[in-house]
Short mmCIF file of C-alpha atoms in Angstrom, two decimals:
data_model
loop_
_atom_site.label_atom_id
_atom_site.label_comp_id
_atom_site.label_asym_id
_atom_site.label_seq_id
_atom_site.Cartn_x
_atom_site.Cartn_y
_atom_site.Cartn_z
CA UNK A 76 18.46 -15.64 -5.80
CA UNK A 77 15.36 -17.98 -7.44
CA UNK A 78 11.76 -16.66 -6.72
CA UNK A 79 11.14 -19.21 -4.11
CA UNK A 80 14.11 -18.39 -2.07
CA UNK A 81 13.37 -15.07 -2.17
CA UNK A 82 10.21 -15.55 -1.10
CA UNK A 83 11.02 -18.17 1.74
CA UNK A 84 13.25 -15.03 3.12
CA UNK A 85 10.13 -12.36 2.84
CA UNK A 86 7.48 -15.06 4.57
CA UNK A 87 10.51 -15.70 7.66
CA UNK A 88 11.04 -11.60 7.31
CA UNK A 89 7.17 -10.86 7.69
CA UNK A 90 7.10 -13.82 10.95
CA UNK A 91 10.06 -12.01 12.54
CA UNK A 92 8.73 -8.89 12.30
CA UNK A 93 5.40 -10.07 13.58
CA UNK A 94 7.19 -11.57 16.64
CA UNK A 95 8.77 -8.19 17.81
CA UNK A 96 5.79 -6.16 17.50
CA UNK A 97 3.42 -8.95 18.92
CA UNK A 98 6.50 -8.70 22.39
CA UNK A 99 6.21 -4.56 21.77
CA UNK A 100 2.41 -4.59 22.80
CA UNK A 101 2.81 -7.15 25.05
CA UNK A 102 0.25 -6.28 27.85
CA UNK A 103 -1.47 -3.60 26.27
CA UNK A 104 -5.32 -3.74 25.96
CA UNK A 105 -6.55 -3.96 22.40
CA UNK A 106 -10.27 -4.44 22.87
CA UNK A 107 -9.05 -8.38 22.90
CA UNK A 108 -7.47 -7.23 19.25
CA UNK A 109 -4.16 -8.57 19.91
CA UNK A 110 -5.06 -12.38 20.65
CA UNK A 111 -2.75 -15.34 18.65
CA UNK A 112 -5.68 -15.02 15.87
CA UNK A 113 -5.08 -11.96 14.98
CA UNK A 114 -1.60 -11.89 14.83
CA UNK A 115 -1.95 -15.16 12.75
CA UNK A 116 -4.28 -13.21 10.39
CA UNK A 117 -2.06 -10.58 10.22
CA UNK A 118 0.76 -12.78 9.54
CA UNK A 119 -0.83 -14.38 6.53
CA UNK A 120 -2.16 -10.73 5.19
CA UNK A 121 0.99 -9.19 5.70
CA UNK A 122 2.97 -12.10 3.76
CA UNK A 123 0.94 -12.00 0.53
CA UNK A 124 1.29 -8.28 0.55
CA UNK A 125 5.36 -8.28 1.35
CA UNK A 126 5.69 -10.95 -1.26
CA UNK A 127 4.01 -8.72 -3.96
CA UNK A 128 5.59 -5.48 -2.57
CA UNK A 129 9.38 -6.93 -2.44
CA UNK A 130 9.22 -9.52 -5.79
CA UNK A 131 10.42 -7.17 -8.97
CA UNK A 132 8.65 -9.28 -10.85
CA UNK A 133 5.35 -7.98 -9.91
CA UNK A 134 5.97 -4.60 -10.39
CA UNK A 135 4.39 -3.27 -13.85
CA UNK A 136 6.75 -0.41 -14.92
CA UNK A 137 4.19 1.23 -17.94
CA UNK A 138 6.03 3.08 -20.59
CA UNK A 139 3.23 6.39 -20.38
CA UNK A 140 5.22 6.91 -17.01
CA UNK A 141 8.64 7.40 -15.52
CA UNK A 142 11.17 4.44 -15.08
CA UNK A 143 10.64 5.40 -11.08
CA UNK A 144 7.50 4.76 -11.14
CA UNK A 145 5.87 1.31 -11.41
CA UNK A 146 2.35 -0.34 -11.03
CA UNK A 147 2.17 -2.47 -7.79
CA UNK A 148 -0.59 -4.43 -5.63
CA UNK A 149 0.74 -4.92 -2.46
CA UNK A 150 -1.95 -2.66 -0.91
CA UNK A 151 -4.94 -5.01 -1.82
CA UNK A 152 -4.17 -7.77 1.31
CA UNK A 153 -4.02 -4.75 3.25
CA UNK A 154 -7.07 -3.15 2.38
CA UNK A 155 -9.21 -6.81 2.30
CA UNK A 156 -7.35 -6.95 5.80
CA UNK A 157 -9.02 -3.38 6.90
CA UNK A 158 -12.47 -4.79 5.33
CA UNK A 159 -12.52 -8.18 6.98
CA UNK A 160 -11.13 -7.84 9.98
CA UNK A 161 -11.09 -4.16 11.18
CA UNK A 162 -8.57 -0.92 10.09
CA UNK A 163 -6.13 -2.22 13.03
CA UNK A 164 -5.43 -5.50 11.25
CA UNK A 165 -5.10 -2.72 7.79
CA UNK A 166 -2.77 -0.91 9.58
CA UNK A 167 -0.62 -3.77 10.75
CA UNK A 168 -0.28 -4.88 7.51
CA UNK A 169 1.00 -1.98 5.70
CA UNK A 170 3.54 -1.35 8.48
CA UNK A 171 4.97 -5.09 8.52
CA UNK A 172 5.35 -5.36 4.44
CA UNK A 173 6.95 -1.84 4.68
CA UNK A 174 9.34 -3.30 7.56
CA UNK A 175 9.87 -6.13 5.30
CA UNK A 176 10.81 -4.23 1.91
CA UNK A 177 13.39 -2.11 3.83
CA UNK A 178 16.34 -4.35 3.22
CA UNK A 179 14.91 -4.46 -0.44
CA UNK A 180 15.30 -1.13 -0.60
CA UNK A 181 16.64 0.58 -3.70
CA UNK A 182 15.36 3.85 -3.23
CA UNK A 183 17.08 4.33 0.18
CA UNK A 184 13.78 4.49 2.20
CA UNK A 185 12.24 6.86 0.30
CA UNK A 186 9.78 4.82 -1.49
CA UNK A 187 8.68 2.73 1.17
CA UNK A 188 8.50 5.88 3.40
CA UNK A 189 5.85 7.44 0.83
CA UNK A 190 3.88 3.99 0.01
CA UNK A 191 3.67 3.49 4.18
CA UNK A 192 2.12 6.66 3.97
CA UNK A 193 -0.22 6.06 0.81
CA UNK A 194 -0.84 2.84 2.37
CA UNK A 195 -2.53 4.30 5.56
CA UNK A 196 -4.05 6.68 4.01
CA UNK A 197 -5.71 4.07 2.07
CA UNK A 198 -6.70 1.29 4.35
CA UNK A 199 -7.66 3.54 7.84
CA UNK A 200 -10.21 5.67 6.57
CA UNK A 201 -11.89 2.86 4.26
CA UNK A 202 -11.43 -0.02 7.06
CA UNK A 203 -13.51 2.50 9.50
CA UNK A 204 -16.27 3.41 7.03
CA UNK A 205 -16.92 -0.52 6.18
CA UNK A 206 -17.01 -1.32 9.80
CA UNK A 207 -20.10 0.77 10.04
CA UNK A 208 -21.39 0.13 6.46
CA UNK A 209 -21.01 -3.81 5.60
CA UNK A 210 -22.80 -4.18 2.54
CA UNK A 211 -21.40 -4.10 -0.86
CA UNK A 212 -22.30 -0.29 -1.41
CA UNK A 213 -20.65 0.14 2.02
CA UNK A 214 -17.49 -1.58 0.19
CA UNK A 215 -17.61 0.47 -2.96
CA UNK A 216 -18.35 4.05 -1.08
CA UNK A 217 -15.65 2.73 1.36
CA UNK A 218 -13.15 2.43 -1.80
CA UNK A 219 -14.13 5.58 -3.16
CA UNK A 220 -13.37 7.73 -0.06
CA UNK A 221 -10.71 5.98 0.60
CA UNK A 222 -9.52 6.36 -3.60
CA UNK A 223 -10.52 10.12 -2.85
CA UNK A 224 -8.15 11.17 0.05
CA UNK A 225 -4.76 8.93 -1.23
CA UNK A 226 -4.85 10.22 -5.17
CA UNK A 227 -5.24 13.91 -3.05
CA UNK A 228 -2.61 13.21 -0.30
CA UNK A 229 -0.01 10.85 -3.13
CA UNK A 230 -0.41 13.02 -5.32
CA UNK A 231 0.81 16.04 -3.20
CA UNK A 232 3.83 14.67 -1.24
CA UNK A 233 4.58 12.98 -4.21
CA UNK A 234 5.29 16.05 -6.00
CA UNK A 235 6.65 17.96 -3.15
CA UNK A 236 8.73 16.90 -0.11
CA UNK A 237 9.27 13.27 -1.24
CA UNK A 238 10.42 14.25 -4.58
CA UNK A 239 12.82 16.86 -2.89
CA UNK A 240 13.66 14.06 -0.55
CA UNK A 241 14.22 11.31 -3.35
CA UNK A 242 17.37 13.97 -5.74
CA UNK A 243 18.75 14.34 -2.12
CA UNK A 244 19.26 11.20 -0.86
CA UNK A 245 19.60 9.52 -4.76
CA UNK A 246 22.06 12.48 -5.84
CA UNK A 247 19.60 13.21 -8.68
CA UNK A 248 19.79 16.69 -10.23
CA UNK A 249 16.47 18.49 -10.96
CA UNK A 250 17.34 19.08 -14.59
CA UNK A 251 18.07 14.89 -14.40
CA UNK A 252 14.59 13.90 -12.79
CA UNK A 253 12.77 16.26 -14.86
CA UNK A 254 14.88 14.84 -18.07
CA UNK A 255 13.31 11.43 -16.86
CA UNK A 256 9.73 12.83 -17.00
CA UNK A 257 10.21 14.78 -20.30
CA UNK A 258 10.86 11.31 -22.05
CA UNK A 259 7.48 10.03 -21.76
CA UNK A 260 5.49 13.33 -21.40
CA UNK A 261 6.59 16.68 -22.83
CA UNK A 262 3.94 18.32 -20.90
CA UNK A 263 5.73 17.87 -17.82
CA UNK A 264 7.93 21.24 -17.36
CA UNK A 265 8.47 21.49 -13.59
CA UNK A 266 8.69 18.95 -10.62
CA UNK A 267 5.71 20.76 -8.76
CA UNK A 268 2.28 21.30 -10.33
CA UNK A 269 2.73 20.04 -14.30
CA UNK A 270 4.70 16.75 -12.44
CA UNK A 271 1.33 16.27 -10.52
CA UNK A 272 -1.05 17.17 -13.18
CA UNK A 273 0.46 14.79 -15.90
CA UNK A 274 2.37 12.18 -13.75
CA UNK A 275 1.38 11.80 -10.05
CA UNK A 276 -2.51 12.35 -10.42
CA UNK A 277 -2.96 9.83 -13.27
CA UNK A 278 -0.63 7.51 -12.14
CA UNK A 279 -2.21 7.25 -8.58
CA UNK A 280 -5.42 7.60 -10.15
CA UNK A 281 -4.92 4.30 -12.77
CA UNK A 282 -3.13 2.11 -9.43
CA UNK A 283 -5.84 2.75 -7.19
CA UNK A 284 -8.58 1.93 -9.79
CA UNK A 285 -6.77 -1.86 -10.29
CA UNK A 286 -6.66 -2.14 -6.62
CA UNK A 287 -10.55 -1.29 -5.97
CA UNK A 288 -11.75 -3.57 -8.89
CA UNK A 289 -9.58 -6.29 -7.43
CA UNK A 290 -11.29 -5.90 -4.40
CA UNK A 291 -14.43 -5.77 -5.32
CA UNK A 292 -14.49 -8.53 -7.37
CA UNK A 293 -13.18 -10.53 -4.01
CA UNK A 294 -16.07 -8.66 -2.36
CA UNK A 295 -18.20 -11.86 -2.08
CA UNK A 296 -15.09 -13.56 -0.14
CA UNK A 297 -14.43 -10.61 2.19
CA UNK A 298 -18.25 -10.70 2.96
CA UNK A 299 -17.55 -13.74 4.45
CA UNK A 300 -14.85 -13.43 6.26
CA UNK A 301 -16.11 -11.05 7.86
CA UNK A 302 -19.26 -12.86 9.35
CA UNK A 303 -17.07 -15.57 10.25
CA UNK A 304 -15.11 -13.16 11.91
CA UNK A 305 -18.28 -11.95 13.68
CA UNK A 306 -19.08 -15.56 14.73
CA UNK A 307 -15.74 -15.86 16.97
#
């Protein structure tokens, strides 16, 4: 299947998904949230994001980690999203490009199930300091708390249940996984606390630092969407 064809399927996936939650909250108050603009925000958000989240192409595998693990930027819509228009539209986001990448799926649901998770963690807690805080040290702190609780909470589940979870439902042995890890860092010995020291910390730690300096950079843009958004 070509890129654009691919893509043409994600942008029809993200609309169709759109469409069933938009009829799932039909009639439910959302402080005037859940007009036709903000689904149409949300559509165009949650596009770019499913589109880099599905395309392999735009994953970064880096050879300091395991093959399992690979750079990706899907979150950065999302979290301009939270910034711009509120931690609702955040939320959204992450939840339709998850939706979206199911059917992509080559982890079973695993993966998506831990970066929905990541995601939130990422794009709630920042989305609600910024809506207080809307300068550009509001953005950065924003990022930093927000950097703060995901590396903690990623890093964590990561190494724990959703590892467990990933030899079950992959039919990975522990001695296999841990194989994986050994090739690219001898320091790892266990899949618990070495596993999070010398793979899940830094890795988490090095994704969310491209994803904040991408943002900030687009600070100037979000700035402005978001007095436009107060305008309306």
């Amino acid at each position: 299947m070509s890129g654009w064809n691919q893509a043409r399927i994600i942008i029809g996936a993200v609309a169709l998904v759109l469409i069933l939650l938009a009829l799932l909250v039909r009639g439910v108050h959302f402080k005037n949230h859940m007009t036709v603009r903000f689904i149409t925000r949300t559509a165009i958000f949650s596009a770019i994001a499913a589109v880099l989240y599905v395309v392999p192409f735009l994953h970064i595998p880096l050879p300091i980690f395991p093959s399992f693990l690979e750079i990706h930027i899907d979150e950065i819509p999302a979290l301009i999203a939270s910034f711009a228009y509120g931690p609702l539209m955040g939320t959204f986001v992450v939840i339709v490009k998850t939706l979206v990448k199911l059917p992509f799926t080559t982890t079973l649901g695993v993966g998506e199930l831990a970066d929905l998770i990541y995601g939130l963690v990422l794009v709630i807690p920042a989305g609600f300091y910024y809506k207080h805080h809307r300068t550009f040290k509001g953005c950065l702190v924003a990022c930093l708390i927000a950097v703060v609780l995901q590396v903690a909470v990623a890093s964590i589940i990561t190494s724990f249940p959703i590892l467990d979870f990933y030899m079950f439902v992959m039919g990975f042995s522990e001695e296999q996984l841990l194989y994986m890890c050994q090739l690219v860092n001898p320091n790892v010995t266990s899949l618990g606390w070495t596993f999070c020291l010398w793979v899940a910390l830094p890795f988490n730690l090095l994704k969310d630092a491209i994803v904040v300096v991408v943002t900030l950079l687009l600070y100037r843009s979000i700035h402005r969407m978001v007095e436009n958004a107060k305008k309306e």
